[in-house]
Short mmCIF file of C-alpha atoms and ligand atoms in Angstrom, two decimals:
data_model
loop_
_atom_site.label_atom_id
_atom_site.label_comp_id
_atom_site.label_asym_id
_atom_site.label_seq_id
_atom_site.Cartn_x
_atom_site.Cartn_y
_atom_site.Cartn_z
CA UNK D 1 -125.63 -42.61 -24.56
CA UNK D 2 -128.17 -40.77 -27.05
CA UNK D 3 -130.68 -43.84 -28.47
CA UNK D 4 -130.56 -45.21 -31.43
CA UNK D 5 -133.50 -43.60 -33.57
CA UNK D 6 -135.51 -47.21 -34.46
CA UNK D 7 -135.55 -47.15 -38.20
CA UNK D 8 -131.43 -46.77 -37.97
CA UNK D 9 -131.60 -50.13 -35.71
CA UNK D 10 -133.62 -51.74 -38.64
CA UNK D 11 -131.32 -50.36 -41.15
CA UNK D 12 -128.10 -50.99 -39.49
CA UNK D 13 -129.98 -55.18 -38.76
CA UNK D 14 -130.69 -55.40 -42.35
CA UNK D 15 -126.64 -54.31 -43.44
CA UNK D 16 -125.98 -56.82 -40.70
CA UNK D 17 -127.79 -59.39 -42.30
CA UNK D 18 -126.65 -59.52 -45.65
CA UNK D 19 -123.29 -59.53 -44.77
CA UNK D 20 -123.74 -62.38 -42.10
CA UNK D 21 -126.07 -64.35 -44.39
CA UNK D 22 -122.52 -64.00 -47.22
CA UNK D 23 -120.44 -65.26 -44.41
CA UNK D 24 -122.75 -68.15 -43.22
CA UNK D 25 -123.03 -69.40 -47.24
CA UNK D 26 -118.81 -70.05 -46.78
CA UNK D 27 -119.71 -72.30 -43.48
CA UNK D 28 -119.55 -76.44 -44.05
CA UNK D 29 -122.97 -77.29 -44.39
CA UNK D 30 -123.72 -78.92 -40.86
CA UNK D 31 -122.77 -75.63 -38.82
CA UNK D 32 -124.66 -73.69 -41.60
CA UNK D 33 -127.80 -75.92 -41.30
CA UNK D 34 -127.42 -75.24 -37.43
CA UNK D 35 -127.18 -71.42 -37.80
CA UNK D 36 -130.11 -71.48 -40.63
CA UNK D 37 -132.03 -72.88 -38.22
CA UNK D 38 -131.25 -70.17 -35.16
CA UNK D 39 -132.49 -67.71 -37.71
CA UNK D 40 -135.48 -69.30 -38.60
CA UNK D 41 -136.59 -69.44 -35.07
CA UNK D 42 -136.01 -66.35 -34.14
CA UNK D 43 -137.80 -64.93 -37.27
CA UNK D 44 -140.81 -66.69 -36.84
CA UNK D 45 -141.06 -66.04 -33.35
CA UNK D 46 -140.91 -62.05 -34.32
CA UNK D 47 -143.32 -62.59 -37.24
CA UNK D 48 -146.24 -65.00 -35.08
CA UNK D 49 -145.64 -62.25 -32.40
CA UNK D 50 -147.15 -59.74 -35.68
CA UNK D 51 -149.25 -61.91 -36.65
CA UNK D 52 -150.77 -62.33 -33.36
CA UNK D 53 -151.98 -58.86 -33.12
CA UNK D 54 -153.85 -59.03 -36.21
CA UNK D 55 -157.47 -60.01 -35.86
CA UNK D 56 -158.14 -58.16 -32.78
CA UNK D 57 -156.47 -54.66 -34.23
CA UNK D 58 -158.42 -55.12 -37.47
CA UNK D 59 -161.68 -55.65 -35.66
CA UNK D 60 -160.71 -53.05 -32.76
CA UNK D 61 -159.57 -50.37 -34.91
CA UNK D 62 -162.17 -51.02 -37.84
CA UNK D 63 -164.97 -50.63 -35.52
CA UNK D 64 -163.56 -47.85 -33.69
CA UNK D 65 -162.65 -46.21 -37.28
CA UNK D 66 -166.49 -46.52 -38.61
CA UNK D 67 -168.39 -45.95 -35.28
CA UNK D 68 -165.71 -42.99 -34.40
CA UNK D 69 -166.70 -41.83 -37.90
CA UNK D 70 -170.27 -40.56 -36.44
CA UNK D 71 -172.47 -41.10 -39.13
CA UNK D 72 -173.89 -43.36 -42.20
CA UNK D 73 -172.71 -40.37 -44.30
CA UNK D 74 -169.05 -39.70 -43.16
CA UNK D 75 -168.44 -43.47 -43.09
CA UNK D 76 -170.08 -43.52 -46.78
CA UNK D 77 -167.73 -40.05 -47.94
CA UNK D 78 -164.34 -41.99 -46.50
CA UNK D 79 -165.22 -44.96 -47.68
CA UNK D 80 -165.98 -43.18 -51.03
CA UNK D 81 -162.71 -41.40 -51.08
CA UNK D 82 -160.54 -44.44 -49.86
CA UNK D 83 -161.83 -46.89 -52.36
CA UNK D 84 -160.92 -43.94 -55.13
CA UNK D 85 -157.96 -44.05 -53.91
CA UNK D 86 -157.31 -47.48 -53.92
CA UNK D 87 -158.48 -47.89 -57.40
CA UNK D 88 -156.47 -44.90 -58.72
CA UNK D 89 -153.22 -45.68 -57.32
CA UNK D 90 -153.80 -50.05 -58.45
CA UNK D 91 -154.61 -48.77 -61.81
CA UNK D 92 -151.92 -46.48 -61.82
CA UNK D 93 -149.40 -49.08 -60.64
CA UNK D 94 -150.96 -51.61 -63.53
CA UNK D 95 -149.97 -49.79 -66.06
CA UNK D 96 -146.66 -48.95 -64.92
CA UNK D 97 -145.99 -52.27 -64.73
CA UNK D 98 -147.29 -52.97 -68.01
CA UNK D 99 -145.64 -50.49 -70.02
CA UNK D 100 -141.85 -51.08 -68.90
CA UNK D 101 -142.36 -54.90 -69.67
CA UNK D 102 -143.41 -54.11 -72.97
CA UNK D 103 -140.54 -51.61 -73.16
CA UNK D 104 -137.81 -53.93 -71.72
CA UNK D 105 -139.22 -57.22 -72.38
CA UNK D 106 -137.78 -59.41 -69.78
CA UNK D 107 -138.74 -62.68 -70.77
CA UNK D 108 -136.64 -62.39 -74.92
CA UNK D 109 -133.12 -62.43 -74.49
CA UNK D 110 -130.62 -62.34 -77.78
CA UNK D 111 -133.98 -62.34 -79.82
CA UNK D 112 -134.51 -65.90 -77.91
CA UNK D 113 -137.55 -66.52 -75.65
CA UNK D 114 -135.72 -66.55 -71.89
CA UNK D 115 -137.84 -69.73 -71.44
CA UNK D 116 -135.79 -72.22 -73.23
CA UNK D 117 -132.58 -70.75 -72.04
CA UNK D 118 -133.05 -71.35 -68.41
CA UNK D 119 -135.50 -73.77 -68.54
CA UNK D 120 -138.12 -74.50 -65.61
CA UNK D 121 -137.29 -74.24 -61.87
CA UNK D 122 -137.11 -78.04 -60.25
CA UNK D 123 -139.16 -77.31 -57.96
CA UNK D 124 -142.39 -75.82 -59.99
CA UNK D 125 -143.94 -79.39 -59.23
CA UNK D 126 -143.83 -78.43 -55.79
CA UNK D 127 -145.09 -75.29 -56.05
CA UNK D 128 -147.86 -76.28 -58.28
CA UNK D 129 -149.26 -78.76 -55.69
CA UNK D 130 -149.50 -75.88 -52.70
CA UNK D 131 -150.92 -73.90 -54.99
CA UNK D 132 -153.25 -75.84 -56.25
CA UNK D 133 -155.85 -75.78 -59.06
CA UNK D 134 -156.89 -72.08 -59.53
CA UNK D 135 -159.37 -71.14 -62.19
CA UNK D 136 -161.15 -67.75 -63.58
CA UNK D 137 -163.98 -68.78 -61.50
CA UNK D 138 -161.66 -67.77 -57.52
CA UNK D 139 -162.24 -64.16 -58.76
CA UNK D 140 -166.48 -65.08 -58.31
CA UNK D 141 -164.64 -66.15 -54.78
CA UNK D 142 -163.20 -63.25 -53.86
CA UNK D 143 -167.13 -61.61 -53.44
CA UNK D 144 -168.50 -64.48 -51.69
CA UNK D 145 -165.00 -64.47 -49.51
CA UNK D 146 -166.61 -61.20 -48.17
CA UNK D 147 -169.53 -62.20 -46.55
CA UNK D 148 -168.09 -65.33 -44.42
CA UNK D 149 -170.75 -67.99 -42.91
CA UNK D 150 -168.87 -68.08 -39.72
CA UNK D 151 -167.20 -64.89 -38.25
CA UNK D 152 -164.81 -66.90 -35.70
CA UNK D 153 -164.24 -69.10 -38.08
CA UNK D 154 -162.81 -66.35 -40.63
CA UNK D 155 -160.80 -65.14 -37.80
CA UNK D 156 -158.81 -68.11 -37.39
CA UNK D 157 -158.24 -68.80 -41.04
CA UNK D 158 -156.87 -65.36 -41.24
CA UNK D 159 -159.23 -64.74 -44.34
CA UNK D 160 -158.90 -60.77 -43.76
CA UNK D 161 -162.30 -60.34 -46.43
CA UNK D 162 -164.80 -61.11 -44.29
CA UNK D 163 -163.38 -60.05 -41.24
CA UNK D 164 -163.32 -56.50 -42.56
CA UNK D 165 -166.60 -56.21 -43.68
CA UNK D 166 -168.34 -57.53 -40.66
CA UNK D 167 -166.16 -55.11 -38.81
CA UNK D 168 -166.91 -52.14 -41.25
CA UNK D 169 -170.71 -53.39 -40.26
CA UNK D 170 -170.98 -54.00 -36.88
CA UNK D 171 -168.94 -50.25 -36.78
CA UNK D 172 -172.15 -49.11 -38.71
CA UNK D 173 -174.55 -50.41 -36.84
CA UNK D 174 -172.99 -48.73 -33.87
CA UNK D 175 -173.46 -45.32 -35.15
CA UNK D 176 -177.18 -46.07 -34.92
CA UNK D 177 -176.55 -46.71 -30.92
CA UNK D 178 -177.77 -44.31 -28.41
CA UNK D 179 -177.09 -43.42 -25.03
CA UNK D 180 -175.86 -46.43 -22.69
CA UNK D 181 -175.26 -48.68 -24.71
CA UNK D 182 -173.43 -46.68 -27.01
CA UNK D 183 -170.88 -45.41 -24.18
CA UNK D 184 -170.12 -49.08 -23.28
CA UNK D 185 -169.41 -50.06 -26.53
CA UNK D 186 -167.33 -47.63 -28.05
CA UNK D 187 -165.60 -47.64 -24.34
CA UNK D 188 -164.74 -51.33 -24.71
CA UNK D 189 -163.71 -51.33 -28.35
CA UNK D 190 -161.08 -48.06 -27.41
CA UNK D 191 -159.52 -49.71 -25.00
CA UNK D 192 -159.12 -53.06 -26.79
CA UNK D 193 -157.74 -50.91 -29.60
CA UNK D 194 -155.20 -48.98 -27.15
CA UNK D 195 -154.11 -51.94 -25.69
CA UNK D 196 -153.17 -53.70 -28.72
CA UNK D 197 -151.27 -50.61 -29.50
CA UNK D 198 -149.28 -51.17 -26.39
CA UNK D 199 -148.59 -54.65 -27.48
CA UNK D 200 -147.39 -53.33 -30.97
CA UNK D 201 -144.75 -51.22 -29.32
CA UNK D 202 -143.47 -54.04 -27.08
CA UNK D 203 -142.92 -56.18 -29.87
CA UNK D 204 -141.13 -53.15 -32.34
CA UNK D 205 -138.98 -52.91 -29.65
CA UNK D 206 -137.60 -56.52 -31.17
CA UNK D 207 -137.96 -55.17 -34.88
CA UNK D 208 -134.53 -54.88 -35.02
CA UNK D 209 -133.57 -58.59 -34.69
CA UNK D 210 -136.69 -60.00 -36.24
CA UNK D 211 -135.29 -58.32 -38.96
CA UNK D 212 -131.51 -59.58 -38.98
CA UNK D 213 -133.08 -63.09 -38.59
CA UNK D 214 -135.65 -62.91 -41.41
CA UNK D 215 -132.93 -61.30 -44.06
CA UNK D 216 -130.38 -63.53 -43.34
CA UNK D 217 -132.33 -66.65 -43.41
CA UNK D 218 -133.26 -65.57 -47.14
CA UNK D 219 -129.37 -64.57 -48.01
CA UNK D 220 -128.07 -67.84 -46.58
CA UNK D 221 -130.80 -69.59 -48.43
CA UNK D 222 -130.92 -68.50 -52.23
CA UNK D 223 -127.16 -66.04 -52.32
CA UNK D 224 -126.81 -63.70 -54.32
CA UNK D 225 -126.01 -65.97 -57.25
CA UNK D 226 -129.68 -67.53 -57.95
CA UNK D 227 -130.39 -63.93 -58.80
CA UNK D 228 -128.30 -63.67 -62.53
CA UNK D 229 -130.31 -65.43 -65.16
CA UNK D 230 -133.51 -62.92 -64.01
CA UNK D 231 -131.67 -60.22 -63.94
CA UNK D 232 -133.34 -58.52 -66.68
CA UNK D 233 -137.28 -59.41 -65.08
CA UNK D 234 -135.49 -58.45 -61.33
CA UNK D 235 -134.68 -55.29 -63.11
CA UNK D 236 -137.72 -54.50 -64.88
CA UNK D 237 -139.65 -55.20 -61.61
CA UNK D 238 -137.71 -53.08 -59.77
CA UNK D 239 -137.22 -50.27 -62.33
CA UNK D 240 -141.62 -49.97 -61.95
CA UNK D 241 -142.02 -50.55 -58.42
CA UNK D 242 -139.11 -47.56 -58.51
CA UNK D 243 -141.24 -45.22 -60.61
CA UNK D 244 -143.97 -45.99 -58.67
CA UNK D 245 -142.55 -46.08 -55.21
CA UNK D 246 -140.37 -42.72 -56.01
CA UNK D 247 -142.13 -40.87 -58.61
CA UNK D 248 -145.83 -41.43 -59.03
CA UNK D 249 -147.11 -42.15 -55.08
CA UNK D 250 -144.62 -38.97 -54.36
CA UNK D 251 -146.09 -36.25 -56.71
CA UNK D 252 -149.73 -37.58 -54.93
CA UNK D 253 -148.54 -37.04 -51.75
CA UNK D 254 -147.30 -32.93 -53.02
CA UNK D 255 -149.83 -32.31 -54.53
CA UNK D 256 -152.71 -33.50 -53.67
CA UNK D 257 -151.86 -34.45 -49.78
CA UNK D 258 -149.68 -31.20 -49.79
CA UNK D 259 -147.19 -32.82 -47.86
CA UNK D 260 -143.50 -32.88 -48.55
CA UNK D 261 -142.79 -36.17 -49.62
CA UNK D 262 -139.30 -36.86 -47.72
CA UNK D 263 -140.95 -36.54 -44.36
CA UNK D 264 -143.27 -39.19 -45.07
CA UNK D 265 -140.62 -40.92 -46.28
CA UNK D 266 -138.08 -40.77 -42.84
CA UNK D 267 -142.27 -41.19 -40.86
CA UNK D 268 -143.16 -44.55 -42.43
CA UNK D 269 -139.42 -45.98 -42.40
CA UNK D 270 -139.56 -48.59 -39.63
CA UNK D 271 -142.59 -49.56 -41.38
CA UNK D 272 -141.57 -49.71 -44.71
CA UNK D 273 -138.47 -51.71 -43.49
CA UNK D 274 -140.40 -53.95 -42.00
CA UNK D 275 -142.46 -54.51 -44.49
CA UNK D 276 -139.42 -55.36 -46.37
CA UNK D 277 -138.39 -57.89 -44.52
CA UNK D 278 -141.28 -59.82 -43.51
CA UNK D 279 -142.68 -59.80 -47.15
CA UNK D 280 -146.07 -59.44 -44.89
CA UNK D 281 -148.74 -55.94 -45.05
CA UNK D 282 -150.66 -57.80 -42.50
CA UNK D 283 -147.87 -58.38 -40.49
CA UNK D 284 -146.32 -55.13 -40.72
CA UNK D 285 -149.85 -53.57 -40.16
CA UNK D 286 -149.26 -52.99 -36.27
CA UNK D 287 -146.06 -51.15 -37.12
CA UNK D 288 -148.10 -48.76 -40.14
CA UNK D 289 -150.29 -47.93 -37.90
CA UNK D 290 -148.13 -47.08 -34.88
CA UNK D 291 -146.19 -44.47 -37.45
CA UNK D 292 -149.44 -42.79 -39.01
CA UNK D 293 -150.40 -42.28 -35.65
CA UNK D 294 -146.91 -41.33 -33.38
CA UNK D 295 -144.48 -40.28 -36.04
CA UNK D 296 -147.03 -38.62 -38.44
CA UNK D 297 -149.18 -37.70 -36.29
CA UNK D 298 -152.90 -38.56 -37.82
CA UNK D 299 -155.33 -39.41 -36.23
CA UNK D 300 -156.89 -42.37 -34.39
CA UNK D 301 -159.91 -42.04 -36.70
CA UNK D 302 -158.11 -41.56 -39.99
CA UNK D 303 -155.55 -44.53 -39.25
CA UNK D 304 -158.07 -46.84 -38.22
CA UNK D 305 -160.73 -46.38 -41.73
CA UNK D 306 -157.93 -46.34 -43.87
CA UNK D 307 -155.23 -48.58 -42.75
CA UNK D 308 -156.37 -51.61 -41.84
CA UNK D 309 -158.51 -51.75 -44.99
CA UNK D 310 -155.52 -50.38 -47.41
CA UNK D 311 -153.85 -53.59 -46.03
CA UNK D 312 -155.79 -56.24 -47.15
CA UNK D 313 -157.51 -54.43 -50.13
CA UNK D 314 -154.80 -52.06 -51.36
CA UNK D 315 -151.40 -53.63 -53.37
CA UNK D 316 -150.24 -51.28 -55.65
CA UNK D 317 -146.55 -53.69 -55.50
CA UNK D 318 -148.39 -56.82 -55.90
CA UNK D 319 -150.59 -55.65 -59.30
CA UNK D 320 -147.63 -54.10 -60.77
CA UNK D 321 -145.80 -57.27 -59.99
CA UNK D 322 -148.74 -59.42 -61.31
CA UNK D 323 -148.65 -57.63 -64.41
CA UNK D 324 -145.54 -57.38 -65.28
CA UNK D 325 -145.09 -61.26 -64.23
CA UNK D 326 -148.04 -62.67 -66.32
CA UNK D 327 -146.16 -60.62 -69.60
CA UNK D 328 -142.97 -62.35 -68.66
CA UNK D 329 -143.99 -65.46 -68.80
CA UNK D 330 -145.92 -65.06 -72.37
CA UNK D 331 -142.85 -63.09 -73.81
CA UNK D 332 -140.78 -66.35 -71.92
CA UNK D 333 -142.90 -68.95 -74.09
CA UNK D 334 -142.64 -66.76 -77.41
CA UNK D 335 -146.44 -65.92 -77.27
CA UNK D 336 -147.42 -62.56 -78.18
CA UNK D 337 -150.48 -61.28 -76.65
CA UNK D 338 -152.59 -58.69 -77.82
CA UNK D 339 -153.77 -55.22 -76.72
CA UNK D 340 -157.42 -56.66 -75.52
CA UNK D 341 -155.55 -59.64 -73.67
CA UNK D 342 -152.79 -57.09 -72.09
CA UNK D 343 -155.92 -55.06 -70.90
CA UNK D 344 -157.72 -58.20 -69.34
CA UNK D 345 -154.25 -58.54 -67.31
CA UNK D 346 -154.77 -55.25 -66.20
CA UNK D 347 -158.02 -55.68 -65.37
CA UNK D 348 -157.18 -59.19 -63.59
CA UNK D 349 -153.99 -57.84 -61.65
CA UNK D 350 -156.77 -54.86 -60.19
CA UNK D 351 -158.81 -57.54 -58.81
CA UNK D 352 -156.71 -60.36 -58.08
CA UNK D 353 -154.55 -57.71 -55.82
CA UNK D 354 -157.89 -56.93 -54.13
CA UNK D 355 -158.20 -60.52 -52.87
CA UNK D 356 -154.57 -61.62 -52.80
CA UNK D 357 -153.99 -61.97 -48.77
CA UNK D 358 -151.10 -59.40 -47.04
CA UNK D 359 -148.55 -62.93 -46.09
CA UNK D 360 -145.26 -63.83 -48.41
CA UNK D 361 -145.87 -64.88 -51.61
CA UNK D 362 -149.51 -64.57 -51.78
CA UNK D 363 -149.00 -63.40 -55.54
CA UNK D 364 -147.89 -66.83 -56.76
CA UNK D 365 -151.85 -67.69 -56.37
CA UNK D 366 -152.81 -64.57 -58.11
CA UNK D 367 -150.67 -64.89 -60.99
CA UNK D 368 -151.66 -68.57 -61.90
CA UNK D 369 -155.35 -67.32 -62.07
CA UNK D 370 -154.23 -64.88 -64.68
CA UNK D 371 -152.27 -67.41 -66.58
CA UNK D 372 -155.22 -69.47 -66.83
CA UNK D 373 -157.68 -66.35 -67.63
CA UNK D 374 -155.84 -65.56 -70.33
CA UNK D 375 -154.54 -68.88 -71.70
CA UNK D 376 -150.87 -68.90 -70.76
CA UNK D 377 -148.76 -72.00 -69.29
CA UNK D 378 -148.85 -71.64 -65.82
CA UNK D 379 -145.65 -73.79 -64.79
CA UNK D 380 -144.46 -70.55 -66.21
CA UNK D 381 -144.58 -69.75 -62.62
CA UNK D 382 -141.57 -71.65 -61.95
CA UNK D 383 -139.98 -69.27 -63.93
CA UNK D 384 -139.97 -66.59 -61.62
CA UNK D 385 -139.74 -68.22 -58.48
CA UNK D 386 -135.74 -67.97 -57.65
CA UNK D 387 -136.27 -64.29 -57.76
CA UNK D 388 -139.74 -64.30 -56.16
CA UNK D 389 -138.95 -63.85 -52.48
CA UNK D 390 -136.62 -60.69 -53.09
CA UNK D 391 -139.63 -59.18 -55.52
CA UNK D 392 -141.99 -60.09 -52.46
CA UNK D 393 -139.75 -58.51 -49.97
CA UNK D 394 -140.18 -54.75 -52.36
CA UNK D 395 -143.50 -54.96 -53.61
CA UNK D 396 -144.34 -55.64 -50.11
CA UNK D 397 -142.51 -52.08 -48.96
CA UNK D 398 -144.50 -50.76 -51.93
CA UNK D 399 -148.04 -51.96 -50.83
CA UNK D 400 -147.44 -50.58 -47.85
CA UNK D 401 -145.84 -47.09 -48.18
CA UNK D 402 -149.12 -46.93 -50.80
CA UNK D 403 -151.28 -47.59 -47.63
CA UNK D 404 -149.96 -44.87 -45.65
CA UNK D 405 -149.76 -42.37 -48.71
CA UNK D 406 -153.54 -42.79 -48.88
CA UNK D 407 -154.16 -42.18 -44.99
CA UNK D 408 -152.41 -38.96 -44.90
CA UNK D 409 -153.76 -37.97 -48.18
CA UNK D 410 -157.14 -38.47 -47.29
CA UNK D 411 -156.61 -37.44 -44.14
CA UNK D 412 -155.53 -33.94 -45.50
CA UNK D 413 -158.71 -33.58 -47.91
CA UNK D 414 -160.56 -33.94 -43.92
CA UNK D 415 -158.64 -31.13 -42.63
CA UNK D 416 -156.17 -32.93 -40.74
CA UNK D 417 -152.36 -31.72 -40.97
CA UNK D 418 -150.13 -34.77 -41.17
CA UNK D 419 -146.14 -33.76 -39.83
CA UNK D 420 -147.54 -30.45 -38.37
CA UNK D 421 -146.37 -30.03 -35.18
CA UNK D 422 -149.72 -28.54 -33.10
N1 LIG Z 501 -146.38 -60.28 -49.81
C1 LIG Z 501 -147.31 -59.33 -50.32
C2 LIG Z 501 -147.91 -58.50 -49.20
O1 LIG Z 501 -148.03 -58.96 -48.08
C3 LIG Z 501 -148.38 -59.96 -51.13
C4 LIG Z 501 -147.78 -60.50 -52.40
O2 LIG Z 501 -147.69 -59.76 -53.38
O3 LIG Z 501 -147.36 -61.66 -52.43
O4 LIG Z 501 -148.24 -57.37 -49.39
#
């Protein structure tokens, strides 16, 4: 029997899911509480298996990226062109965001503020409290995030900043190596790298099921019915990430990656659907780079400057999101804001995206430093979160698939030939 191609498995899983998650909702609650909790296991097994790979593949393939690289001045020209792109495509995705909220305005419904008509979520208390106090002054954080005291320790917090630039570093510092000392190092850190690629196709060969579980768990959780009084901000969030997703990061990848757009669409689709589901660009980062590399067919070098950055650093999804969020929630409370505050959201959602971390919801944090930047309420929050884990789930997809447009892109503009068959 001819295989199953793998982003078909993840498709046909995530078809699965939503219909099984309806079904489950119709169960008594005692045998839906039992099946809730299968699908939670599973999921989080498939996700800590993801998340296990990630500080030694950022550090392997960072190092191997930079010190592959040759010199201080190739690392310096990628690194040039990457952040560029990064910049371009956040900015880009910013004001997006910004323009079809001020076009559809979300948050004024019948002329009414939407705030008063659905009132706040119960549970913004909650979600206050984990989030904590956040003030203008975590964006001074961000910088001093980069340059962590203690490198193990930064490892096991998963605080992806300072992990990347003492990889980006100790990379550099490599390409000053000579002889010995150089062949054993950039021997070692290969094979580390290889072998965690290994491990990343052991555990895609689960992606499929990870996947039912994950989707599932969030249909039998919040229906399809929590999604109606949002539907105009779930539209309006979709509607950008659309443009952006479809339109904008598309035409980049014609015309100035000159490569036809629907192949690295059908290349990046396990990873995209990943992405989707685990509402994770760290976790999904094992899976990006296995299709740059196999099913696009960059290479090592490119894949390992450009992706491992792009997925801490680089959220187009997640600034359009913030954006469009932060407007929301002032045209929710009946405050207009004016063009110099709209700009310092755009401004805010460019950095804030920079530091927000590649896990599920990570944006919540983001978006209450903007609220209190610019003066808005920020149990505004609880506004948006009934809709917030479906919004994660495709600005996620859209952080991502920006990720890989950049790799090939840049990748192209260094004479590589992304979907070319040698
Ligand atoms: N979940 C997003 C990501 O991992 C971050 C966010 O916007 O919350 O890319």
């Amino acid at each position: 029997m001819k295989k199953i191609a793998l982003h078909w498995q993840i498709l046909i899983a995530l078809g699965l899911a939503l219909i099984v998650g309806i079904l489950v909702r119709q169960l008594p609650e005692g045998a839906q509480g039992l099946v809730l909790a299968t699908f939670e296991f599973i999921g989080k097994i498939f996700l800590q298996a993801l998340r296990m790979l990630i500080v030694p593949l950022i550090v392997s393939s960072i190092i191997n990226g930079v010190s592959g690289i040759g010199t201080g001045e190739g690392v310096g020209r990628l690194g040039f062109k990457t952040l560029s792109y990064y910049v371009a495509t956040t900015l880009f995705a910013t004001i997006i965001g910004l323009s079809t909220v001020n076009l559809i305005r979300p948050g004024i419904s019948n002329g009414l503020p939407v705030g008063e008509l659905i009132g706040l979520s119960e549970d913004t208390a909650e979600v206050m409290e984990k989030i904590g106090h956040q003030d203008a002054t975590q964006l001074v954080d961000i910088f001093l995030r980069m340059v962590p005291t203690n490198i193990v320790a930064a490892a096991a917090n998963g605080e992806m900043l300072g992990l990347i630039v003492f990889s980006l570093l100790f990379g550099l510092a490599m390409t000053r190596l000579k002889g010995q000392h150089a062949e054993i190092l950039s021997g070692f850190w290969h094979a580390i790298f290889y072998v965690m690629m290994r491990l990343t196709e052991w555990i895609m060969l689960f992606a499929p099921i990870g996947v039912f579980a994950l989707v599932a768990k969030v249909v039998i959780l919040t229906g399809l019915g929590a999604l109606k009084p949002l539907f105009s901000l779930l539209f309006t969030v979709l509607l950008a990430l659309g443009i952006h997703f479809f339109i904008v990061l598309p035409l980049l990848l014609k015309f100035v990656g000159g490569i036809r757009p629907i192949d690295h669409f059908k290349g990046m689709a396990p990873a995209l659907l990943t992405a989707f589901s685990t509402s994770s660009s760290s976790a999904t980062l094992p899976i990006t780079m296995e299709c740059l590399e196999k099913r696009a067919g960059l290479s090592n070098r490119m894949t390992s400057f450009v992706i491992p950055l792009g997925a801490t650093v680089n959220m187009d999804g997640t600034a359009l999101y913030e954006s469009i969020v932060a407007m929301f929630i002032a045209q929710a409370y009946g405050i207009d804001l004016s063009i110099t505050t709209q700009f310092t959201v755009v401004l805010l959602a460019l950095l804030t995206s920079i530091g927000v971390a590649g896990i599920p919801s990570a944006s919540l944090v983001a978006i209450v430093i903007i609220l209190e930047a610019v003066g808005l309420p920020i149990e505004g929050v609880g506004l948006v979160l009934g809709i917030d884990r479906i919004l994660d789930m495709c600005r996620t997809a859209v952080n991502v698939f920006s990720d890989t447009c950049g790799a090939v892109i840049i990748g192209h503009t260094e004479g590589e030939k992304p979907y070319v068959k040698p």
